[in-house]
mmCIF file of N, CA and C in Angstrom:
data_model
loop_
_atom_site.group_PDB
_atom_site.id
_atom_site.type_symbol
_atom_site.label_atom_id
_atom_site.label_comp_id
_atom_site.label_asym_id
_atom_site.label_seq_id
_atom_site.Cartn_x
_atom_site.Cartn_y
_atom_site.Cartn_z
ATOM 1 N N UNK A 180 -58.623 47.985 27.132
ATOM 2 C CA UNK A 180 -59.305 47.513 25.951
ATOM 3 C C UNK A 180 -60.659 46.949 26.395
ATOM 4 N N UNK A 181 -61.602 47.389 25.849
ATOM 5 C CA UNK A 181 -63.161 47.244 26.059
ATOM 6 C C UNK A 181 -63.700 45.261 25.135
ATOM 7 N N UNK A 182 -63.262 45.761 24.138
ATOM 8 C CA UNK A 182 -63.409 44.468 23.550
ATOM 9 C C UNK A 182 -62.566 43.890 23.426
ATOM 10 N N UNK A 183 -63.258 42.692 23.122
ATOM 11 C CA UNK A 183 -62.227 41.355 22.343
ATOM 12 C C UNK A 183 -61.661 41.917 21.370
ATOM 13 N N UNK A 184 -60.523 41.211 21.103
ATOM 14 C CA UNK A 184 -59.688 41.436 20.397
ATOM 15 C C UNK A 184 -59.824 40.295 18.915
ATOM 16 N N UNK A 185 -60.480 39.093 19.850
ATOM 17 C CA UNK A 185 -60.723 38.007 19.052
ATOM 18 C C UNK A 185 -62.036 37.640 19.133
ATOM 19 N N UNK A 186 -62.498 37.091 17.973
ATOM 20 C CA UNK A 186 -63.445 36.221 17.971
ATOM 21 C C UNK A 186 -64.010 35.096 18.690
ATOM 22 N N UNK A 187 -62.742 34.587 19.376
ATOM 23 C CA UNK A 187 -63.457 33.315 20.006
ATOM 24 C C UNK A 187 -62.797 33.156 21.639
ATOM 25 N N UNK A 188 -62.491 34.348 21.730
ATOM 26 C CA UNK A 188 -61.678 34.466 23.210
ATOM 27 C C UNK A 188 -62.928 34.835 24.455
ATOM 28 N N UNK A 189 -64.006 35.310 24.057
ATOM 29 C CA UNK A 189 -65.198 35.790 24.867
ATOM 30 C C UNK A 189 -65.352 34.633 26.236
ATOM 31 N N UNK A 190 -65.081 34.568 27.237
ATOM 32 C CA UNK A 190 -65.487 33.767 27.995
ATOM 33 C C UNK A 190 -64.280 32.710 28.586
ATOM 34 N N UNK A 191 -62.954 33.023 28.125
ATOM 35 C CA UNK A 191 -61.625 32.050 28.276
ATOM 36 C C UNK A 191 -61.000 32.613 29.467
ATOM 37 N N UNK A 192 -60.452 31.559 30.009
ATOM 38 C CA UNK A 192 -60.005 32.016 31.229
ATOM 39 C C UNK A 192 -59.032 33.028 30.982
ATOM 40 N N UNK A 193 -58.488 33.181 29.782
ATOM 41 C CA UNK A 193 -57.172 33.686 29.654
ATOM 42 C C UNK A 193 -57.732 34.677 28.884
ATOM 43 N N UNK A 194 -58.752 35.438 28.730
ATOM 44 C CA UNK A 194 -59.279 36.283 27.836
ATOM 45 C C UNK A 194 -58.347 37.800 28.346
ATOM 46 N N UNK A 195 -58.432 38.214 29.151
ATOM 47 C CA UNK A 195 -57.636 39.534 29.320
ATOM 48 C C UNK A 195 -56.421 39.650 28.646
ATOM 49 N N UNK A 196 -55.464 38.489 29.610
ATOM 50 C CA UNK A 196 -53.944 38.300 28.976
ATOM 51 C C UNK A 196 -54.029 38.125 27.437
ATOM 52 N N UNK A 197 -55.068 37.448 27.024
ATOM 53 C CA UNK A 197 -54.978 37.556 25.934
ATOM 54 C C UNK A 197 -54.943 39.136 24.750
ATOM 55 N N UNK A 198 -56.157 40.278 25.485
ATOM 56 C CA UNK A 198 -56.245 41.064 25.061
ATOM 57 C C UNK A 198 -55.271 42.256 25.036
ATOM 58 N N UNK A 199 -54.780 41.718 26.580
ATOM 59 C CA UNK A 199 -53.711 42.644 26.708
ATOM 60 C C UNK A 199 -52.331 42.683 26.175
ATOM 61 N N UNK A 200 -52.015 41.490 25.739
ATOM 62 C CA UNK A 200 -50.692 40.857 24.887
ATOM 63 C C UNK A 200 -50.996 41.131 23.313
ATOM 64 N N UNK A 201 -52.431 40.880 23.297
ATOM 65 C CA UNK A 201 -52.573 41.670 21.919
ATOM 66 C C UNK A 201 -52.731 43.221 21.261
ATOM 67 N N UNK A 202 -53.561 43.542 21.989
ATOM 68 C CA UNK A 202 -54.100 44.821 21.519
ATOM 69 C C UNK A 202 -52.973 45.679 22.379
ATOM 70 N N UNK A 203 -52.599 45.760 23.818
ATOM 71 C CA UNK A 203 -51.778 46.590 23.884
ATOM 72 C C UNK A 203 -50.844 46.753 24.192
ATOM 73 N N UNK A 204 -49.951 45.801 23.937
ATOM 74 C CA UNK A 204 -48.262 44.842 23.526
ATOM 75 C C UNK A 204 -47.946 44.829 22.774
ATOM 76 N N UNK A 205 -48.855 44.458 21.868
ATOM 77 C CA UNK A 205 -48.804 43.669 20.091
ATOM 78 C C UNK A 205 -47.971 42.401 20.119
ATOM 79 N N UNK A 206 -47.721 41.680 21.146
ATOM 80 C CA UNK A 206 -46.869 40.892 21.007
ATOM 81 C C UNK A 206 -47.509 39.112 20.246
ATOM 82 N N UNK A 207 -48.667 38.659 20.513
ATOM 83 C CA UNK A 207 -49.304 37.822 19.935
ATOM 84 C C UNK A 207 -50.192 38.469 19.181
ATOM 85 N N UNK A 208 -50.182 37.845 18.546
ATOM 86 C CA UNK A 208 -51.402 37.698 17.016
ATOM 87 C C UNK A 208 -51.967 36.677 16.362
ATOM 88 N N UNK A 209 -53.568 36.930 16.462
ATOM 89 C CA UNK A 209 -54.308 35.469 16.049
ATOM 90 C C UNK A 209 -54.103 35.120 14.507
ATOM 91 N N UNK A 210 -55.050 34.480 13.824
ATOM 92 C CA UNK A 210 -55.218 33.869 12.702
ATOM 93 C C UNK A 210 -55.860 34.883 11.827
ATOM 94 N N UNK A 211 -55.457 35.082 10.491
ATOM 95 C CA UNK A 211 -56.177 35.719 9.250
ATOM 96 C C UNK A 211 -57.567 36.209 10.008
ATOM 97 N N UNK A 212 -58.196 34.873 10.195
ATOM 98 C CA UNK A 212 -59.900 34.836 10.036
ATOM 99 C C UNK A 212 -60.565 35.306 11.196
ATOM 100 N N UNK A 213 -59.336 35.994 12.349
ATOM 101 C CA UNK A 213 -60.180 36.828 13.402
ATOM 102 C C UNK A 213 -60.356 35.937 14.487
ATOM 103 N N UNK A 214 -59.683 34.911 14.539
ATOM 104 C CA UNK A 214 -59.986 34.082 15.867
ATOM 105 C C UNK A 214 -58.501 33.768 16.432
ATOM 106 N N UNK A 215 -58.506 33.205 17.577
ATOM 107 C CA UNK A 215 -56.992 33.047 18.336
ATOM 108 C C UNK A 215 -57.095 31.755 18.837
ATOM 109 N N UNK A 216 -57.593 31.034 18.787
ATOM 110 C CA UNK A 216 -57.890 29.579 18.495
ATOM 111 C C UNK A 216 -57.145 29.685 20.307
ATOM 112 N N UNK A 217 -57.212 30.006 21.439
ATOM 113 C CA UNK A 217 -56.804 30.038 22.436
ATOM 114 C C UNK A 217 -56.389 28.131 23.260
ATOM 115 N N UNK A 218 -56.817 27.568 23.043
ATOM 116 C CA UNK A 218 -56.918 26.376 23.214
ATOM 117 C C UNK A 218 -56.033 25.036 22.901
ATOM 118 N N UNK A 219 -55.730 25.741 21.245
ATOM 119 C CA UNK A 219 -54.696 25.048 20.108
ATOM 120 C C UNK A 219 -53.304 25.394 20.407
ATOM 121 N N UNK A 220 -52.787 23.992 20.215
ATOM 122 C CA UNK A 220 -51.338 24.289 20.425
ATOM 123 C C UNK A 220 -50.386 25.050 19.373
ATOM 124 N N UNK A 221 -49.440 25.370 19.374
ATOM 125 C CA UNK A 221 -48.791 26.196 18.529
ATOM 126 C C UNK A 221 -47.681 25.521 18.170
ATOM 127 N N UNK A 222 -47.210 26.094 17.378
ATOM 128 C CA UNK A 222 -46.133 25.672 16.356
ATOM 129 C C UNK A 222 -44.463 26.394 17.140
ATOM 130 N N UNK A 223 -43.695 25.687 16.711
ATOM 131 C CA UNK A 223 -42.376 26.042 16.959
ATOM 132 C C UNK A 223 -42.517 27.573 16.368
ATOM 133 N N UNK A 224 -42.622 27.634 15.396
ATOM 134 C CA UNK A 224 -42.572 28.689 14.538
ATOM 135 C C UNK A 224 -43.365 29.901 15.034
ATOM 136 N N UNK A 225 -44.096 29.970 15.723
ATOM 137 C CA UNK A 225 -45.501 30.566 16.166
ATOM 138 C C UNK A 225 -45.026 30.777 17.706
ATOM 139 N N UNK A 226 -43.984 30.420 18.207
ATOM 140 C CA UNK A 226 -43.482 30.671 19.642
ATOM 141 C C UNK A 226 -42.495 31.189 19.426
ATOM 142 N N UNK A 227 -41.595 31.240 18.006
ATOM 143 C CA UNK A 227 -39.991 31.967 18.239
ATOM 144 C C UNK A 227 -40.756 33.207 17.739
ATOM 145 N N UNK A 228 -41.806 33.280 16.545
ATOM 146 C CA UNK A 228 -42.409 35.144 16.534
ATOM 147 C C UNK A 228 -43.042 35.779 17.847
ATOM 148 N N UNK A 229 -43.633 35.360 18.874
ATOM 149 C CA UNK A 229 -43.404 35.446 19.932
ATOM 150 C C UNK A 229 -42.792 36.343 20.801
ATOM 151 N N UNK A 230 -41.539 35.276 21.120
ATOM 152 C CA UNK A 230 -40.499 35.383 21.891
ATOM 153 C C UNK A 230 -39.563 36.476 20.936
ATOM 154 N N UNK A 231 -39.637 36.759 20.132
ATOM 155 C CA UNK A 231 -38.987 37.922 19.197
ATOM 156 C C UNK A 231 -39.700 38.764 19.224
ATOM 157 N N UNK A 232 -40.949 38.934 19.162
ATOM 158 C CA UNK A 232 -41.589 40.356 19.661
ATOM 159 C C UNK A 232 -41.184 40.958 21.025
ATOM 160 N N UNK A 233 -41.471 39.882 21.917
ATOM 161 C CA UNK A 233 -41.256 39.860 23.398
ATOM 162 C C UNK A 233 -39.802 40.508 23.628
ATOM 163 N N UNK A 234 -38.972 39.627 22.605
ATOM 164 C CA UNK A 234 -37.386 40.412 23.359
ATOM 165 C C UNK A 234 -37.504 41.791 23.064
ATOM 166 N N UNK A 235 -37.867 42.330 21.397
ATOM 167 C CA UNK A 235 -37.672 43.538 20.813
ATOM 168 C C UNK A 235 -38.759 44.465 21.601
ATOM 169 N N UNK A 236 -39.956 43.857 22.536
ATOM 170 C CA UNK A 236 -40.699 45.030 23.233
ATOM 171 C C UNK A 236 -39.643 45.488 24.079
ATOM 172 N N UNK A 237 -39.782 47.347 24.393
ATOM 173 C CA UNK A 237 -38.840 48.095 25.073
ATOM 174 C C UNK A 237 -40.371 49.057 25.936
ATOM 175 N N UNK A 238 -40.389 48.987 27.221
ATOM 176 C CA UNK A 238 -41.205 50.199 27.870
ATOM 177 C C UNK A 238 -39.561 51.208 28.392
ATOM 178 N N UNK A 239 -40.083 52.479 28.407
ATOM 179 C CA UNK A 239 -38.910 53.528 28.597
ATOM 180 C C UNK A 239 -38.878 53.406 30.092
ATOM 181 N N UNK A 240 -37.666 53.455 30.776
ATOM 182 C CA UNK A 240 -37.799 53.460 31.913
ATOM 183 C C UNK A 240 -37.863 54.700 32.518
ATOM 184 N N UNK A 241 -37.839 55.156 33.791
ATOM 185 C CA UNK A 241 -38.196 56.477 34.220
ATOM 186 C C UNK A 241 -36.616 56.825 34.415
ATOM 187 N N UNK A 242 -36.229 58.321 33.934
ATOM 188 C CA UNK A 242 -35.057 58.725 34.284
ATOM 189 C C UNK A 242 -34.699 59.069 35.616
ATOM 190 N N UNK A 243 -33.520 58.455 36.171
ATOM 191 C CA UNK A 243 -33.491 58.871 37.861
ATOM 192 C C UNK A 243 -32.363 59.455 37.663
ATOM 193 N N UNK A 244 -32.043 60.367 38.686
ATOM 194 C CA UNK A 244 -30.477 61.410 38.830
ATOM 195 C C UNK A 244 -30.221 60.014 39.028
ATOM 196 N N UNK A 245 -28.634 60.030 39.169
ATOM 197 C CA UNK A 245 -27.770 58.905 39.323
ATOM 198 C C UNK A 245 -26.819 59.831 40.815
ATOM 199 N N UNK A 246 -26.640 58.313 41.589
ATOM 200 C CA UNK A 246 -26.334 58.656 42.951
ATOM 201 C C UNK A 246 -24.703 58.367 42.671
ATOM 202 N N UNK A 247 -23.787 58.274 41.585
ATOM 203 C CA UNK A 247 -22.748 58.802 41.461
ATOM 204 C C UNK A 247 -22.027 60.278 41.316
ATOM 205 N N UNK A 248 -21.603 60.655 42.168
ATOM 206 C CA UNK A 248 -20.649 62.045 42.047
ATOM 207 C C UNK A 248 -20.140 62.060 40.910
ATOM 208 N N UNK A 249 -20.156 63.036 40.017
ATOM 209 C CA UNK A 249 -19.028 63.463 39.014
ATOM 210 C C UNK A 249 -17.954 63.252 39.662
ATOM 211 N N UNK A 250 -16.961 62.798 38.619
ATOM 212 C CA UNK A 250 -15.691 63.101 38.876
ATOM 213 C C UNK A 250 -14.823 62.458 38.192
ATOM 214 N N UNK A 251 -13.615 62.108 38.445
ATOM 215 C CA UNK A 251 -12.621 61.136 37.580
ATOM 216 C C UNK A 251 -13.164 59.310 37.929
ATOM 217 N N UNK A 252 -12.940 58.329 37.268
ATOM 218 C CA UNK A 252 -13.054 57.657 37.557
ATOM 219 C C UNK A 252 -12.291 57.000 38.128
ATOM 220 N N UNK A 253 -12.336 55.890 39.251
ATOM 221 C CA UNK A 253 -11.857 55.360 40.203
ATOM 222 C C UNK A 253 -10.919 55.818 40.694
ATOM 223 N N UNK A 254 -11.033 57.650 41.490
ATOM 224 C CA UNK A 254 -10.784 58.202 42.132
ATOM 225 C C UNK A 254 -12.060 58.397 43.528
ATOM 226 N N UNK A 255 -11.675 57.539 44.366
ATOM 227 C CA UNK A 255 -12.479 57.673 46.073
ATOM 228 C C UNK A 255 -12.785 59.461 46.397
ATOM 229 N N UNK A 256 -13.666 59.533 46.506
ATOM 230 C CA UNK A 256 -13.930 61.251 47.270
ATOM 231 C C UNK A 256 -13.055 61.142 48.398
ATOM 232 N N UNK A 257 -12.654 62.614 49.125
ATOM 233 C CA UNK A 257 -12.040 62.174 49.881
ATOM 234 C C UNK A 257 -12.992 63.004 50.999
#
């Protein structure tokens, strides 16, 4: 992501994480008016939407063969 995402994030230490949790996570989201008030503390309420985005994000993992043999289960190869 080239730009801000926010209005008032230009110059914050936390400006990337910020952009990157927003724009390409989606997991935080600023205020109506285009700013993310980065600084301001947050609300209970404003940390469980959050942490509920956060659980429900899924990246796909890469499919690996599986290093189990076919076969019956908990039958030893012999």
């Amino acid at each position: 992501m080239t730009a801000n995402a926010f209005a008032d994030t230009n110059g914050h230490w936390a400006e990337s994480a910020i952009n990157k949790w927003s724009g390409e996570y989606g997991i935080i989201q600023g205020y109506d008016d285009g700013t993310f008030r980065p600084d301001k503390s947050i609300t209970r309420g404003a940390f469980a939407g959050i942490l509920d985005r956060f659980l429900h994000f899924r990246t796909p993992l890469p499919r690996t063969p599986s290093r189990i043999p076919p076969g019956p289960i908990g039958r030893m190869p012999s």
